[in-house]
Short mmCIF file of C-alpha atoms in Angstrom, two decimals:
data_model
loop_
_atom_site.label_atom_id
_atom_site.label_comp_id
_atom_site.label_asym_id
_atom_site.label_seq_id
_atom_site.Cartn_x
_atom_site.Cartn_y
_atom_site.Cartn_z
CA MET A 8 19.27 33.55 9.32
CA GLU A 9 19.59 33.30 5.51
CA VAL A 10 20.43 30.18 3.99
CA ASP A 11 22.72 30.04 1.22
CA SER A 12 20.83 28.06 -1.40
CA THR A 13 24.06 27.48 -3.31
CA SER A 14 25.45 25.40 -0.44
CA ALA A 15 22.44 23.04 -0.27
CA PRO A 16 22.65 19.81 -1.89
CA ALA A 17 20.87 19.21 -5.34
CA LEU A 18 18.12 16.77 -5.37
CA ALA A 19 19.13 13.92 -7.62
CA GLU A 20 16.89 13.20 -10.46
CA THR A 21 14.90 9.88 -10.37
CA PRO A 22 16.48 7.73 -13.16
CA ALA A 23 13.62 6.32 -15.77
CA THR A 24 12.47 3.00 -15.20
CA PRO A 25 14.29 0.68 -17.75
CA ALA A 26 12.09 -1.21 -20.18
CA PRO A 27 12.17 -4.98 -19.40
CA PRO A 28 14.79 -6.74 -21.49
CA GLU A 29 13.54 -9.29 -24.22
CA ASN A 30 14.22 -12.77 -23.70
CA PRO A 31 16.60 -13.87 -26.44
CA SER A 32 15.42 -16.78 -28.55
CA GLU A 33 16.51 -18.71 -31.69
CA THR A 34 13.37 -17.91 -33.36
CA LEU A 35 12.09 -14.68 -34.66
CA TYR A 36 8.40 -13.69 -34.68
CA ILE A 37 7.78 -11.17 -37.68
CA GLN A 38 4.94 -9.14 -38.10
CA ASN A 39 3.41 -6.72 -40.63
CA LEU A 40 4.15 -8.93 -43.56
CA ASN A 41 2.48 -7.98 -46.74
CA GLU A 42 -0.58 -10.44 -46.78
CA ARG A 43 -0.92 -10.28 -50.57
CA VAL A 44 2.18 -12.26 -50.96
CA LYS A 45 1.62 -16.08 -51.00
CA PRO A 46 3.09 -18.24 -48.08
CA ALA A 47 5.35 -20.12 -50.50
CA THR A 48 6.97 -16.81 -52.10
CA LEU A 49 6.94 -15.27 -48.62
CA LYS A 50 9.15 -18.29 -47.14
CA ILE A 51 11.56 -18.21 -50.13
CA THR A 52 12.08 -14.44 -49.55
CA LEU A 53 12.74 -14.81 -46.02
CA THR A 54 14.94 -17.65 -46.15
CA ASN A 55 17.00 -15.62 -48.66
CA LEU A 56 17.10 -12.61 -46.72
CA PHE A 57 18.06 -14.37 -43.24
CA THR A 58 20.71 -16.76 -44.62
CA ASN A 59 23.00 -13.46 -44.76
CA PHE A 60 23.21 -13.71 -40.75
CA GLY A 61 23.59 -17.52 -40.46
CA PRO A 62 22.07 -21.10 -41.38
CA VAL A 63 18.02 -20.68 -41.44
CA LEU A 64 16.66 -23.90 -39.84
CA SER A 65 13.02 -23.22 -40.63
CA VAL A 66 10.67 -20.41 -41.93
CA VAL A 67 6.82 -20.92 -41.01
CA ALA A 68 4.13 -18.78 -42.75
CA HIS A 69 0.49 -19.81 -42.80
CA SER A 70 -2.21 -18.72 -44.97
CA ASN A 71 -5.06 -18.84 -42.46
CA LEU A 72 -6.62 -15.62 -41.58
CA ARG A 73 -5.60 -15.61 -38.06
CA MET A 74 -1.68 -16.03 -39.08
CA ARG A 75 -1.95 -13.89 -42.02
CA GLY A 76 0.94 -11.26 -42.34
CA GLN A 77 3.18 -13.17 -39.76
CA ALA A 78 5.89 -15.63 -39.90
CA PHE A 79 8.61 -17.46 -37.71
CA VAL A 80 12.14 -17.56 -38.69
CA SER A 81 14.46 -20.00 -36.86
CA PHE A 82 18.36 -20.06 -36.47
CA SER A 83 20.63 -22.49 -34.45
CA SER A 84 21.47 -19.96 -32.10
CA SER A 85 20.09 -16.98 -30.19
CA GLU A 86 23.10 -15.06 -31.08
CA THR A 87 22.50 -15.32 -34.75
CA ALA A 88 18.87 -14.33 -34.24
CA ALA A 89 19.96 -11.40 -32.21
CA THR A 90 22.07 -10.14 -34.94
CA ALA A 91 19.37 -10.68 -37.63
CA LYS A 92 16.80 -8.96 -35.41
CA LYS A 93 18.93 -5.80 -35.06
CA GLU A 94 19.94 -5.65 -38.73
CA VAL A 95 16.63 -6.59 -40.31
CA ASN A 96 13.95 -4.88 -37.93
CA ASN A 97 11.89 -2.53 -39.92
CA PHE A 98 13.37 -3.34 -43.04
CA PRO A 99 10.77 -2.78 -45.82
CA LEU A 100 9.79 -6.13 -47.51
CA TYR A 101 7.39 -6.11 -50.32
CA GLY A 102 6.36 -2.41 -49.32
CA LYS A 103 5.78 -2.97 -45.62
CA PRO A 104 8.31 -2.41 -42.77
CA MET A 105 8.74 -5.69 -40.87
CA ILE A 106 8.13 -5.71 -37.10
CA ILE A 107 10.61 -8.35 -35.47
CA ASN A 108 10.49 -9.72 -31.87
CA TYR A 109 11.61 -12.93 -30.33
CA ALA A 110 9.22 -15.88 -30.29
CA ARG A 111 7.86 -16.83 -26.93
CA THR A 112 8.66 -20.48 -27.50
CA ARG A 113 11.22 -22.53 -29.08
CA SER A 114 10.37 -23.84 -32.68
CA ASP A 115 10.31 -27.62 -33.47
CA SER A 116 13.30 -27.28 -35.65
CA VAL A 117 15.13 -25.68 -33.03
CA VAL A 118 14.64 -28.37 -30.49
CA LYS A 119 15.41 -31.11 -33.05
CA GLU A 120 18.63 -29.34 -34.13
CA LEU A 121 19.93 -28.61 -30.43
CA GLU A 122 18.28 -31.56 -28.55
CA GLY A 123 17.69 -34.61 -30.89
CA ALA A 124 14.75 -36.02 -32.61
CA GLU A 125 13.98 -37.97 -29.15
CA ARG A 126 13.66 -35.06 -27.29
CA LEU A 127 11.30 -33.40 -30.05
CA GLU A 128 8.70 -35.86 -29.61
CA LYS A 129 8.56 -35.31 -25.93
CA TRP A 130 8.56 -31.71 -26.66
CA LYS A 131 5.33 -32.17 -29.03
CA GLU A 132 3.57 -33.96 -26.21
CA GLU A 133 4.32 -31.43 -23.61
CA ARG A 134 2.94 -28.69 -26.15
CA LYS A 135 -0.25 -30.70 -26.39
CA ASP A 136 -0.71 -31.10 -22.87
CA HIS A 137 0.01 -27.59 -22.11
CA LYS A 138 -2.67 -26.38 -24.76
CA ARG A 139 -5.21 -29.03 -23.34
CA LYS A 140 -4.74 -27.41 -19.80
CA THR A 141 -4.91 -23.79 -21.03
CA ARG A 142 -7.78 -24.42 -23.34
CA TYR A 143 -10.08 -24.36 -20.36
CA ASP A 144 -8.13 -22.56 -17.63
CA ASN A 145 -7.38 -19.42 -19.90
CA PRO A 146 -9.11 -16.41 -18.21
CA LEU A 147 -9.65 -14.45 -21.28
CA LYS A 148 -11.32 -17.59 -22.92
CA ARG A 149 -13.45 -18.00 -19.83
CA LYS A 150 -14.55 -14.37 -20.17
CA LEU A 151 -15.33 -14.54 -24.05
CA LYS A 152 -17.32 -17.75 -23.50
CA LEU A 153 -19.36 -16.12 -20.74
CA LYS A 154 -19.69 -13.05 -23.00
CA LYS A 155 -21.27 -15.37 -25.83
CA LEU A 156 -23.70 -16.89 -23.08
CA GLY A 157 -24.92 -13.45 -22.19
CA GLY A 158 -22.92 -13.58 -19.18
CA ALA A 159 -24.06 -16.57 -17.56
CA THR A 160 -23.37 -20.08 -17.66
CA VAL A 161 -25.91 -22.60 -18.80
CA ALA A 162 -26.93 -25.25 -16.13
CA ALA A 163 -26.51 -28.98 -17.10
CA GLY A 164 -29.65 -30.03 -18.61
CA GLU A 165 -31.09 -26.51 -19.24
CA LYS A 166 -31.84 -25.97 -22.76
CA ARG A 167 -30.20 -22.77 -24.32
CA PRO A 168 -32.62 -20.38 -25.77
CA ASN A 169 -32.98 -20.68 -29.55
CA VAL A 170 -31.40 -18.05 -31.62
CA MET A 171 -33.78 -16.39 -34.08
CA MET A 172 -32.48 -15.90 -37.67
CA PRO A 173 -33.08 -12.67 -38.96
CA ASP A 174 -35.55 -12.12 -41.67
CA GLU A 175 -33.36 -11.16 -44.13
CA TYR A 176 -31.27 -14.50 -44.20
CA LEU A 177 -34.17 -16.85 -44.13
CA PRO A 178 -34.32 -19.50 -47.00
CA PRO A 179 -36.47 -19.00 -49.94
CA ASN A 180 -40.30 -19.74 -49.55
CA LYS A 181 -43.26 -19.52 -51.76
CA ILE A 182 -44.82 -17.39 -49.14
CA LEU A 183 -43.77 -13.77 -48.64
CA PHE A 184 -43.98 -11.92 -45.52
CA VAL A 185 -44.85 -8.31 -46.08
CA GLN A 186 -44.45 -5.65 -43.11
CA ASN A 187 -44.75 -1.86 -42.75
CA LEU A 188 -48.10 -1.69 -44.67
CA PRO A 189 -50.40 1.60 -44.34
CA MET A 190 -53.03 1.09 -41.76
CA ASP A 191 -55.12 4.17 -42.54
CA LEU A 192 -56.27 3.50 -46.09
CA GLU A 193 -59.70 4.82 -46.97
CA GLY A 194 -61.68 1.76 -47.40
CA GLY A 195 -59.78 -0.55 -44.58
CA GLN A 196 -58.46 -3.99 -45.56
CA ASP A 197 -60.56 -4.25 -48.69
CA ALA A 198 -58.74 -1.34 -50.08
CA LEU A 199 -55.57 -2.72 -48.83
CA ARG A 200 -56.32 -6.10 -50.41
CA ALA A 201 -57.07 -4.36 -53.73
CA LEU A 202 -53.71 -2.31 -53.62
CA LEU A 203 -51.67 -5.36 -52.91
CA ASN A 204 -53.29 -7.59 -55.53
CA GLY A 205 -52.62 -4.79 -57.99
CA LEU A 206 -48.91 -4.78 -56.96
CA PHE A 207 -48.13 -8.36 -56.59
CA SER A 208 -50.21 -9.57 -59.51
CA GLN A 209 -47.60 -7.88 -61.91
CA TYR A 210 -45.41 -10.71 -61.30
CA PRO A 211 -46.70 -14.29 -62.41
CA ASN A 212 -48.11 -17.23 -60.62
CA LEU A 213 -49.82 -15.21 -57.68
CA HIS A 214 -51.76 -17.53 -55.68
CA GLU A 215 -53.24 -15.61 -52.58
CA ILE A 216 -53.13 -12.59 -50.36
CA ARG A 217 -53.85 -13.05 -46.77
CA LEU A 218 -54.54 -10.23 -44.47
CA ILE A 219 -54.22 -10.32 -40.74
CA PRO A 220 -57.34 -8.68 -39.20
CA THR A 221 -55.69 -7.90 -35.77
CA LYS A 222 -52.31 -6.88 -37.34
CA LYS A 223 -53.06 -4.40 -39.82
CA ASP A 224 -49.84 -3.48 -41.19
CA ILE A 225 -48.72 -6.96 -42.17
CA ALA A 226 -49.76 -9.25 -44.76
CA PHE A 227 -48.68 -12.65 -46.54
CA VAL A 228 -48.60 -13.11 -50.04
CA GLU A 229 -48.39 -16.62 -51.74
CA TYR A 230 -47.12 -17.79 -54.97
CA THR A 231 -47.51 -21.09 -56.35
CA ASP A 232 -43.70 -21.75 -56.52
CA GLU A 233 -40.54 -20.23 -54.78
CA ASP A 234 -38.82 -18.86 -57.82
CA SER A 235 -41.99 -16.94 -58.66
CA ALA A 236 -42.02 -15.53 -54.96
CA THR A 237 -38.29 -14.79 -55.21
CA VAL A 238 -38.71 -12.65 -58.28
CA ALA A 239 -41.58 -10.69 -56.63
CA LYS A 240 -39.77 -10.14 -53.64
CA ASP A 241 -36.49 -8.81 -55.23
CA GLY A 242 -38.72 -6.43 -57.37
CA LEU A 243 -40.94 -5.04 -54.60
CA HIS A 244 -38.96 -4.81 -51.61
CA ASN A 245 -38.73 -1.03 -50.36
CA TRP A 246 -41.41 -0.32 -52.68
CA LYS A 247 -43.35 2.89 -51.70
CA LEU A 248 -46.72 2.55 -51.26
CA ASP A 249 -47.94 5.85 -50.02
CA GLY A 250 -45.27 8.60 -50.09
CA ASP A 251 -42.30 7.80 -47.98
CA ARG A 252 -43.46 4.55 -46.59
CA LYS A 253 -41.44 1.57 -47.69
CA ILE A 254 -42.85 -1.76 -47.60
CA LYS A 255 -40.32 -4.57 -46.38
CA ILE A 256 -40.62 -7.97 -48.01
CA THR A 257 -38.85 -11.27 -46.80
CA PHE A 258 -39.57 -14.84 -47.09
CA ALA A 259 -42.01 -16.22 -44.59
CA ARG A 260 -40.50 -18.35 -41.88
CA LYS A 261 -41.41 -22.18 -42.81
#
C-alpha cells in the first residue's frame, strides 16, 4: 500500500538553544581600549561619553600591565547601564572599538550610592575575605602552582632544587669561560694555548690562560680586572677560530 507523503506530519525543526542572558549590573566592564592613552585622560573621556546616558558614579582605569586597556564605568541604576551598553558597544574610541559587558560584581561607588557608607565598609571586608579564601582554593591557581613546581609539591622541610642561572646572565667577573674550542689542533694544547694567547692578548691586562686537560674544548681566561674582561668578552664572543666554529664566551661563575 502506498503512503501519501503529503499527508504525513512534517517534522518540527529543533529550535536553536538561546544564548544565556547576561546579568544586568550597574557597572560596565570595558575592554579593547587604546593602551597608549593615559588613565587620567581616559577617565575624563569615558566620563564625558557616558554622562550622555545618566550620572556616572565612577570610572576606574589602571596603568598596570594586567589592567591596561580596560576600565569600569558605574551608574546609579542597571537600566542606565543597559542603555549605555546598547548604544556605545563597539563605538570607536581613540581608534579602537570598545567591547562592553556587565561587570561581575558591584563597584564600591555603586554600593555606597545605593546602600550607604556603612554597608560599603562591610562590603569591602566581605570582598577581602572572599579573596583570601579563593587565593588558595582556586583550581586554576593550584594548577599553575603545580606546573611551576614541575607537577609535584615540595614536602615540608624538603629543599627545592637550586635554579641554575643561564651563563649569558651571569654577573661580571674578571675570569672568562670560553667554550666550543677546537679539539683537533695540530700540536694539541700547546697550539691551543698559543692561539688563545694571541687572541686574548689583543686586549690589555691579560693575566692567565688556563686549559682543562680532561675537557679540551673549554678554557678559562683571566684578566686583572672585570672591566678588561668585559671588553675582551664583548669583542671576541662568537669569534670564528677555525672556519665556521664560533667560540662562546661568558663570565665564569663566582
